[in-house]
Short mmCIF file of C-alpha atoms and ligand atoms in Angstrom, two decimals:
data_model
loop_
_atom_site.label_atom_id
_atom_site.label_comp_id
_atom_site.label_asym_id
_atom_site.label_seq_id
_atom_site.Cartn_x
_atom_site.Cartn_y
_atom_site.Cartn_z
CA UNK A 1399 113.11 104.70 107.94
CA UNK A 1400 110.33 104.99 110.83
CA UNK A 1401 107.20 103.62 110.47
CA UNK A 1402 105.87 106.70 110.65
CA UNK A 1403 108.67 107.50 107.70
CA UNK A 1404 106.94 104.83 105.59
CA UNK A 1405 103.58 106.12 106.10
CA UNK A 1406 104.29 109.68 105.19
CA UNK A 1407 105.69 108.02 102.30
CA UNK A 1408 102.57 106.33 101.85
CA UNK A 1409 100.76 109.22 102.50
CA UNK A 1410 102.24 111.59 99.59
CA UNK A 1411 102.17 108.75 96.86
CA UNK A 1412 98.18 108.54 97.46
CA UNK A 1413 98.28 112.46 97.24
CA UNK A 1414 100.44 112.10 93.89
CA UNK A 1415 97.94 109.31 92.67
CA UNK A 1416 95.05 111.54 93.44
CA UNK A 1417 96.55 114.81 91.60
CA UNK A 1418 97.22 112.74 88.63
CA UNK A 1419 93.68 111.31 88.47
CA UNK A 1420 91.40 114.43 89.87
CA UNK A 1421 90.56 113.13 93.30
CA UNK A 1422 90.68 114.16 96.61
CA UNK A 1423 92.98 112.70 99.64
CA UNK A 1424 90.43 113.33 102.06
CA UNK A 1425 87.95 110.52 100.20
CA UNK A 1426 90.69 107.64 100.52
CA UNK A 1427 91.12 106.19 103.66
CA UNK A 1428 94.54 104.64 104.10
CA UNK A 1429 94.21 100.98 106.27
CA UNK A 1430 97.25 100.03 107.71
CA UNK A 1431 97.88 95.88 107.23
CA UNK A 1432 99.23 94.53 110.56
CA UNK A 1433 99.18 91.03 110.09
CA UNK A 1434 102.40 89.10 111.45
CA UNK A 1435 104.00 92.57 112.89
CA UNK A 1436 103.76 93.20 116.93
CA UNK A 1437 101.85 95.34 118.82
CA UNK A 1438 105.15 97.55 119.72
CA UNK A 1439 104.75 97.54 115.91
CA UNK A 1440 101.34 98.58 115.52
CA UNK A 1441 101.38 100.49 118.54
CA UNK A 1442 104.01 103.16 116.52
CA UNK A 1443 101.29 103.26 113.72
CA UNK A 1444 98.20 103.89 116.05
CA UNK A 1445 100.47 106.78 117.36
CA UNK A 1446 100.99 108.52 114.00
CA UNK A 1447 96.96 108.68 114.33
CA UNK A 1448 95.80 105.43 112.54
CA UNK A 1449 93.72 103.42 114.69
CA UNK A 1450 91.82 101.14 111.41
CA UNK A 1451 93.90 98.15 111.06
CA UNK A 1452 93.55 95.37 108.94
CA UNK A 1453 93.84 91.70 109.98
CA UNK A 1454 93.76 88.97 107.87
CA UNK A 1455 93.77 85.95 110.33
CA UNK A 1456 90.92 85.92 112.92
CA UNK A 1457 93.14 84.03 115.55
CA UNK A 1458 95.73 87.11 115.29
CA UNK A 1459 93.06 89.72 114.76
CA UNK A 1460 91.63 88.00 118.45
CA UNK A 1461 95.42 88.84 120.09
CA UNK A 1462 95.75 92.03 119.20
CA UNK A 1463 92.27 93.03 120.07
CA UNK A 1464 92.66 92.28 123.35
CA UNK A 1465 96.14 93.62 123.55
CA UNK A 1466 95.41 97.25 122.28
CA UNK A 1467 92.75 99.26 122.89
CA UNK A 1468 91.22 101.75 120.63
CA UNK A 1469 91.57 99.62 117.44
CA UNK A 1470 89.13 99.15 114.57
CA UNK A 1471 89.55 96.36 113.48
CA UNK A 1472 89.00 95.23 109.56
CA UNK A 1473 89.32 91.63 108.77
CA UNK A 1474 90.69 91.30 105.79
CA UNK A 1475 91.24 87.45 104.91
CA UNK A 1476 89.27 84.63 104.33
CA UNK A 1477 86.83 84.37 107.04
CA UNK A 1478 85.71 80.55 108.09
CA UNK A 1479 82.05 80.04 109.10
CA UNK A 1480 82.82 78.29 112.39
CA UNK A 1481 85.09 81.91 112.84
CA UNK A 1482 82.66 83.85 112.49
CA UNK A 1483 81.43 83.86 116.84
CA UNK A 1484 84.78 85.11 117.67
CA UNK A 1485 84.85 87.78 115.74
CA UNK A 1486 81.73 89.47 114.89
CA UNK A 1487 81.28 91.80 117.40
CA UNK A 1488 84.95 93.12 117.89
CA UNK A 1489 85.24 93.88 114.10
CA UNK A 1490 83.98 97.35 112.75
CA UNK A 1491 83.97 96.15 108.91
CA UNK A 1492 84.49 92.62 107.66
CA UNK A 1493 86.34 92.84 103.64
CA UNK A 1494 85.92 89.21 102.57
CA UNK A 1495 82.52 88.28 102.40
CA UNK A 1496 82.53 85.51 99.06
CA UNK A 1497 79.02 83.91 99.30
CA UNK A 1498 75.74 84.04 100.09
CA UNK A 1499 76.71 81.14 102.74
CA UNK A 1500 78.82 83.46 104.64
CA UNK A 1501 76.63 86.62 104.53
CA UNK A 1502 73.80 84.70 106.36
CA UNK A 1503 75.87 82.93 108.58
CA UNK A 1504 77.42 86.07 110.21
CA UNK A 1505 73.75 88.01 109.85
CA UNK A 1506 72.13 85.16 112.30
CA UNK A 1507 75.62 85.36 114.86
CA UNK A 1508 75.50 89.03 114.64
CA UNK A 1509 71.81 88.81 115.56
CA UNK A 1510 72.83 86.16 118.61
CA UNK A 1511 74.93 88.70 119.94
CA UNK A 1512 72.76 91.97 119.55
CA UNK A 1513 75.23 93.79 116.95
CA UNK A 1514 75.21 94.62 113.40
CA UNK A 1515 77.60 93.97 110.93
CA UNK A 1516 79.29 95.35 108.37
CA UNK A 1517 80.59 93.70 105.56
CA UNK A 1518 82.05 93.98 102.23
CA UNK A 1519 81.46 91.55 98.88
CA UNK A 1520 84.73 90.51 98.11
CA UNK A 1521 84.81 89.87 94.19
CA UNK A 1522 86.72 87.63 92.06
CA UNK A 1523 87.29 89.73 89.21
CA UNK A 1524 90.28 88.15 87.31
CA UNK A 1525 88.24 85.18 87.29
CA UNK A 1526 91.46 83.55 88.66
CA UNK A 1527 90.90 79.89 90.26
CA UNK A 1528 93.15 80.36 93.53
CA UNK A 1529 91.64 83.37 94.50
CA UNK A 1530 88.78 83.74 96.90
CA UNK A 1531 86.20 86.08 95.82
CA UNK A 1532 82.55 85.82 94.23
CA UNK A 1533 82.19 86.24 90.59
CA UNK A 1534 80.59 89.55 89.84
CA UNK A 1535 77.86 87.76 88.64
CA UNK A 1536 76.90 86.80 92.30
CA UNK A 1537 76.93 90.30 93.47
CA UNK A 1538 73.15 91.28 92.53
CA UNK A 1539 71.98 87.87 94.14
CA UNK A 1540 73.41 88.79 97.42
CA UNK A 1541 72.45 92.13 97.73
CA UNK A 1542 68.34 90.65 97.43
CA UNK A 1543 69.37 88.30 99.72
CA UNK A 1544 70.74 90.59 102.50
CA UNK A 1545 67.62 92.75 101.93
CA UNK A 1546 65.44 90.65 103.82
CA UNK A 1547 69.04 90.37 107.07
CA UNK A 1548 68.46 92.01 109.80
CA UNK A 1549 72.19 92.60 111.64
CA UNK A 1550 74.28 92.59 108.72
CA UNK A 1551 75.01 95.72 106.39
CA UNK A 1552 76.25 95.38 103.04
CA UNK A 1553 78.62 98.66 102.99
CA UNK A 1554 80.93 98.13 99.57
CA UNK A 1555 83.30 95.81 97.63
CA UNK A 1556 86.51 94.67 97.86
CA UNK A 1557 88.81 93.11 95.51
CA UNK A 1558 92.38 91.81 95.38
CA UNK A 1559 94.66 91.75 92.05
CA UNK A 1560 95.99 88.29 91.00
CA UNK A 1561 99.65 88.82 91.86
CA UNK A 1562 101.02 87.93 88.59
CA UNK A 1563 99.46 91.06 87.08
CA UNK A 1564 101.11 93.26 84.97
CA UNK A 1565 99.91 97.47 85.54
CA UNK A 1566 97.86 96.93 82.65
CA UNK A 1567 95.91 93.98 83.49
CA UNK A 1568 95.97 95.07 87.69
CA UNK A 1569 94.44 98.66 86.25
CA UNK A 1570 91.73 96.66 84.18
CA UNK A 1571 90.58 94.50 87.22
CA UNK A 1572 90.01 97.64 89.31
CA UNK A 1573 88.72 99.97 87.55
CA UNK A 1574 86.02 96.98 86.58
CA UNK A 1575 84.95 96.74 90.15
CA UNK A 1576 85.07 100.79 90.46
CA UNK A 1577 82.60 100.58 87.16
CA UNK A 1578 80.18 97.78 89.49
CA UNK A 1579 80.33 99.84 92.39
CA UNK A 1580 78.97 103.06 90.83
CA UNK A 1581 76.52 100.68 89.22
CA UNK A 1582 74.97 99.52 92.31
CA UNK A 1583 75.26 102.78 93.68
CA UNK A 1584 72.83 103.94 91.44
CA UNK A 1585 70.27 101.00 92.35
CA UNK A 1586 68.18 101.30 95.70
CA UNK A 1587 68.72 98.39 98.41
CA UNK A 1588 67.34 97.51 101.73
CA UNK A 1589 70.41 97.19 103.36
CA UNK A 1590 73.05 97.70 100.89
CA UNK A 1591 74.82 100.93 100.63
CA UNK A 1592 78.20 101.31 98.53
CA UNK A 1593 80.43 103.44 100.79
CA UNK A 1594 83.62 101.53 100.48
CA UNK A 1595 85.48 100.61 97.57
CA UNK A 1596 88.88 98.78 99.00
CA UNK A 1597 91.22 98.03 96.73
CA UNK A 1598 94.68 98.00 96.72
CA UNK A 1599 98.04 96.74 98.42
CA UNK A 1600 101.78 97.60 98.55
CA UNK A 1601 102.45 96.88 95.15
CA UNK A 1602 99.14 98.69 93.53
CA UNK A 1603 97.51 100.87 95.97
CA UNK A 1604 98.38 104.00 93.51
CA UNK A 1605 96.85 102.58 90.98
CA UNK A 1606 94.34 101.61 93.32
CA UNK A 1607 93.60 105.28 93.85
CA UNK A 1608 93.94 106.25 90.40
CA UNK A 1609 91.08 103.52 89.97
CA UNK A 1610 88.62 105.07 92.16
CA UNK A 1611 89.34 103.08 95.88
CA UNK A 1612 88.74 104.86 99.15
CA UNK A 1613 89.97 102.10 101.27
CA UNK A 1614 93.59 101.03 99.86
CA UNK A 1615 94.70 98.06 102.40
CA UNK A 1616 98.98 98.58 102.45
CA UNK A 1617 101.05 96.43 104.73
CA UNK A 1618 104.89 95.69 103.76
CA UNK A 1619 104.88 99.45 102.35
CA UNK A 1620 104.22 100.51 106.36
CA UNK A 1621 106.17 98.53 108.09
CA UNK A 1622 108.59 97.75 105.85
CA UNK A 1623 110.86 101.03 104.20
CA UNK A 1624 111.36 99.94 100.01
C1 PLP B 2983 98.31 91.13 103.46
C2 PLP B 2983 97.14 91.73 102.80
C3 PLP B 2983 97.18 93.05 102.34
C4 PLP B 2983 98.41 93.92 102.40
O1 PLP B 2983 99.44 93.37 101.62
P1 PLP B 2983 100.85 94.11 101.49
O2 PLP B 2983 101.40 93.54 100.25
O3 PLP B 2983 101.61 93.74 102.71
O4 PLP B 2983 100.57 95.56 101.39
C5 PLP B 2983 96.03 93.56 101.76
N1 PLP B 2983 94.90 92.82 101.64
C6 PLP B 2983 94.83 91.55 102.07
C7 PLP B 2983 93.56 90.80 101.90
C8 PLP B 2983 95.94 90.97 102.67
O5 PLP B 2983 95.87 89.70 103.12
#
């Protein structure tokens, strides 16, 4: 199987997932993961017209940007505060934002560098040690907080299921965050504005869209045929 195989692949299980829960394809954007594949790699998935990537290392994310042009690039991963100057203006949306640290750190390099960024809250919602994330009970503090920023945008959440989930307990933690996301949605912010919802990898981004994602982040499932 092609890359391009796998993505079609990809493609008609989130068109499946949608039938089966009332939603539309066109609201779920699928990001391909390229993190540890090559650009001849990624260069076969830009041509099958996907040019959002996710990265989850800033060091890798930096090599590819300047090896092919007409990216977007998502980071993904945990994002370091002494990371943040090499990336903040060659990103178009940043997934992993975990405190209120971080969110004011990349505000004042963003504002250094005359750009505005876009971010995501990554939550925590298994409440599972390992895992980055901010408890959901940080969520509300943040978004005051990032109403007074001026170069950083609050756009949507993110979460990750703990890996040792079964479908039940992986359904439960996202449609929790989908449930938080329409609740803030309903709220008015300076600043904040819940577009994305991204949830979802290889092993779950079905249920992902079942759960109510539009940004489902799939990387073995791409470049890897099953
Ligand atoms: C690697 C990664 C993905 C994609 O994982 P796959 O299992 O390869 O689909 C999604 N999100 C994050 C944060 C990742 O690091």
């Amino acid at each position: 199987m092609s890359i391009a195989d796998n993505l079609a692949r990809v493609q008609e299980n989130i068109a499946r997932a949608c039938a089966r829960s009332g939603r539309s394809v066109d609201d779920i954007t699928l990001l391909p993961v390229t993190k540890t594949r090559s650009v001849e790699e990624i260069r076969e998935v830009m041509a099958a017209g996907y040019t959002a990537l996710g990265e989850n290392r800033v060091q890798e994310l930096m090599e590819k940007y300047d090896a092919l042009a007409g990216a977007q690039w998502h980071l993904i991963g945990h994002l370091q505060t002494n990371k943040i100057k090499y990336i903040v203006d060659k990103v178009s949306l940043i997934h992993s934002v975990d405190s209120l640290h971080l969110a004011e750190q990349i505000n004042a390099e963003a504002a250094k560098r005359g750009v505005s960024a876009n971010v995501l809250l990554e939550v925590n919602i298994s409440g599972e040690e390992s895992k980055y994330g901010m408890q959901a009970g940080d969520i509300d503090r943040i978004l005051d907080a990032a109403e007074e920023f001026s170069n950083l945008k609050v756009k949507g959440l993110m979460t990750m299921a703990p890996i040792w989930a079964n479908e039940y307990e992986i359904r439960t933690v996202f449609s929790k965050l989908y449930q938080i996301y329409i609740d803030i949605s309903t709220k008015k912010y300076n600043n904040s504005n819940m577009e994305y919802l991204s949830m979802g990898m290889s092993n779950d981004y079905e249920i992902a869209a079942e759960e109510g994602a539009n940004v489902l982040r799939v990387g073995r499932a791409v470049f890897a045929a099953e």
